[in-house]
XYZ file of C-alpha atoms in Angstrom:
206
model
C 97.396 30.470 24.341
C 98.487 34.105 24.257
C 97.303 36.135 21.274
C 99.891 37.012 18.657
C 101.123 40.537 19.419
C 100.272 43.192 16.831
C 102.892 44.485 14.452
C 105.175 46.984 16.125
C 104.242 50.530 15.102
C 107.860 51.690 14.708
C 109.293 51.876 11.217
C 112.763 51.784 12.709
C 113.900 50.713 16.169
C 116.420 53.162 17.666
C 119.882 51.728 18.176
C 121.850 54.676 19.531
C 120.927 56.521 22.722
C 120.534 59.794 20.839
C 117.936 58.209 18.582
C 116.133 56.662 21.567
C 116.048 60.063 23.278
C 114.580 61.635 20.131
C 111.881 58.957 19.994
C 111.039 59.598 23.650
C 110.706 63.351 22.958
C 108.389 62.629 20.030
C 106.147 60.393 22.152
C 106.174 62.910 25.018
C 105.109 65.652 22.588
C 102.401 63.394 21.173
C 101.023 62.794 24.678
C 100.995 66.503 25.538
C 99.212 67.427 22.313
C 96.600 64.731 22.810
C 95.577 66.491 26.021
C 95.570 69.895 24.343
C 94.005 69.204 20.944
C 92.502 65.703 20.999
C 93.255 62.811 18.678
C 91.402 64.139 15.629
C 93.465 67.342 15.570
C 96.768 65.621 16.284
C 99.299 65.959 13.456
C 102.820 64.723 12.863
C 103.913 68.278 12.037
C 102.622 69.642 15.348
C 104.353 66.829 17.196
C 107.633 67.563 15.423
C 107.388 71.253 16.365
C 106.589 70.454 19.999
C 109.391 67.888 20.215
C 111.894 70.240 18.568
C 112.832 67.757 15.856
C 112.637 67.869 12.040
C 109.466 66.395 10.559
C 111.692 63.811 8.873
C 112.653 62.491 12.293
C 109.004 61.741 13.030
C 108.547 59.941 9.708
C 111.724 57.993 10.303
C 109.855 56.250 13.131
C 106.194 56.536 12.117
C 104.218 56.426 8.885
C 101.327 58.455 10.274
C 99.796 59.813 13.467
C 97.979 56.554 14.195
C 101.247 54.615 14.304
C 102.642 57.283 16.636
C 99.631 56.993 18.972
C 99.877 53.191 18.915
C 103.539 53.455 19.951
C 102.500 55.749 22.804
C 99.917 53.148 23.877
C 102.603 50.434 23.830
C 104.833 52.607 25.998
C 101.949 53.199 28.402
C 101.333 49.464 28.721
C 105.018 48.788 29.375
C 105.080 51.499 32.049
C 101.857 50.145 33.562
C 103.369 46.664 33.848
C 106.571 48.097 35.341
C 104.568 50.096 37.894
C 102.584 47.024 38.911
C 105.760 44.987 39.346
C 107.180 47.632 41.675
C 104.003 47.537 43.759
C 103.997 43.741 43.841
C 107.606 43.601 45.019
C 106.520 44.572 48.545
C 103.398 42.393 48.687
C 103.115 38.838 50.054
C 102.326 35.978 47.702
C 99.728 34.507 50.049
C 96.869 36.976 49.453
C 95.600 37.912 46.005
C 93.418 40.856 47.065
C 96.277 43.354 47.632
C 97.648 42.234 44.267
C 94.369 43.094 42.538
C 94.322 46.397 44.445
C 97.806 47.158 43.111
C 96.612 46.565 39.553
C 93.742 49.022 40.015
C 95.778 51.575 41.967
C 98.501 51.739 39.328
C 95.896 52.294 36.611
C 94.266 55.079 38.629
C 97.654 56.692 39.260
C 98.434 56.729 35.544
C 94.956 57.990 34.722
C 95.540 60.952 37.038
C 99.088 61.834 36.089
C 100.232 60.566 32.671
C 99.850 63.063 29.795
C 97.615 61.859 26.963
C 96.395 58.866 28.976
C 92.765 59.973 28.934
C 92.620 59.512 25.149
C 95.332 56.935 24.538
C 95.832 54.664 27.489
C 96.630 51.246 26.015
C 94.963 51.705 22.632
C 94.079 54.277 19.985
C 90.525 55.656 19.737
C 88.259 53.777 17.302
C 90.781 51.120 16.237
C 90.103 49.235 13.019
C 88.780 45.674 13.148
C 92.088 43.864 13.595
C 90.867 41.005 15.785
C 91.530 40.128 19.439
C 95.316 40.166 19.020
C 95.249 43.943 18.526
C 92.465 44.747 20.992
C 93.900 46.853 23.843
C 92.006 45.079 26.615
C 93.125 41.674 25.340
C 96.719 42.900 25.443
C 96.264 44.284 28.964
C 94.588 41.081 30.162
C 97.383 38.928 28.756
C 100.037 41.023 30.492
C 98.103 41.082 33.777
C 97.550 37.323 33.747
C 101.307 36.798 33.458
C 102.023 39.238 36.281
C 99.384 37.737 38.586
C 100.509 34.174 37.934
C 104.178 35.023 38.428
C 103.523 36.744 41.748
C 100.907 34.371 43.132
C 102.692 31.272 41.776
C 99.721 30.170 39.741
C 99.606 28.220 36.519
C 97.617 30.155 33.898
C 94.736 28.388 32.210
C 91.918 29.376 29.878
C 89.484 29.999 32.741
C 91.815 32.395 34.538
C 92.733 34.233 31.345
C 89.056 34.652 30.489
C 88.215 35.897 33.985
C 91.028 38.467 33.874
C 89.815 39.675 30.477
C 86.255 40.087 31.768
C 87.568 41.930 34.849
C 89.651 44.233 32.635
C 86.657 45.028 30.405
C 84.375 45.733 33.385
C 87.002 47.763 35.244
C 87.775 49.821 32.144
C 84.104 50.792 31.794
C 83.713 51.621 35.486
C 86.906 53.676 35.676
C 85.750 55.672 32.656
C 82.489 56.315 34.502
C 84.407 57.394 37.624
C 86.449 59.915 35.649
C 83.424 61.252 33.786
C 81.826 61.916 37.172
C 84.925 63.505 38.718
C 88.158 64.624 36.961
C 90.145 62.895 39.726
C 88.012 59.742 39.672
C 84.840 59.616 41.784
C 85.907 57.902 45.056
C 82.563 56.146 45.539
C 82.620 54.650 42.040
C 86.270 53.646 42.480
C 85.293 51.873 45.717
C 82.498 50.048 43.899
C 84.936 49.098 41.151
C 87.345 47.631 43.701
C 84.518 45.667 45.343
C 83.433 44.348 41.952
C 86.953 43.187 41.119
C 87.289 41.380 44.452
C 83.896 39.699 44.228
C 84.281 38.604 40.622
C 87.893 37.379 40.792
C 87.281 35.480 44.040
C 85.700 32.685 42.005
C 89.005 31.940 40.281
C 91.583 33.129 42.829
C 90.186 31.850 46.155
């Protein structure tokens, strides 16, 4: 069974396009400042200044900087899933290995190009103990299991969901290692990561 999704970080969901555009500017500013100042020095006031909006506009959507960073993480996960779907659209359904490659390649592409992604990819640094439902890697694994099953025409079960979660945890650690070794992602470690994913997932996908 899928975990219950965490409470949405937005105080108010934008209805009009102008409000949605303002929210996007706030999240874009948050991402840029994460790269420049880090999470600890992030502030709602600095984000408002960078986004060119009144501080009240930030508080209309978010109660604090953590909620803002969580919303950015949600947006990143949505964009990650969308990017994977675009990659899968040109892949056959008969071979799972290119599908797994697409999952890794999209993550690497975002790691290299998306502002703020190094600190807030799909979760906020040092999250409180909120249980598996709020754990970023659980959320990623749930989304990936759905995408894999939809493309490969598989029926999800507990074994597959657990294997995807383990693969996500291991891949996350190895990709962090690759980017600590090389700002663009050490190619040799990325290659080892890909080999690990193939070897491990073969037991449930072959």
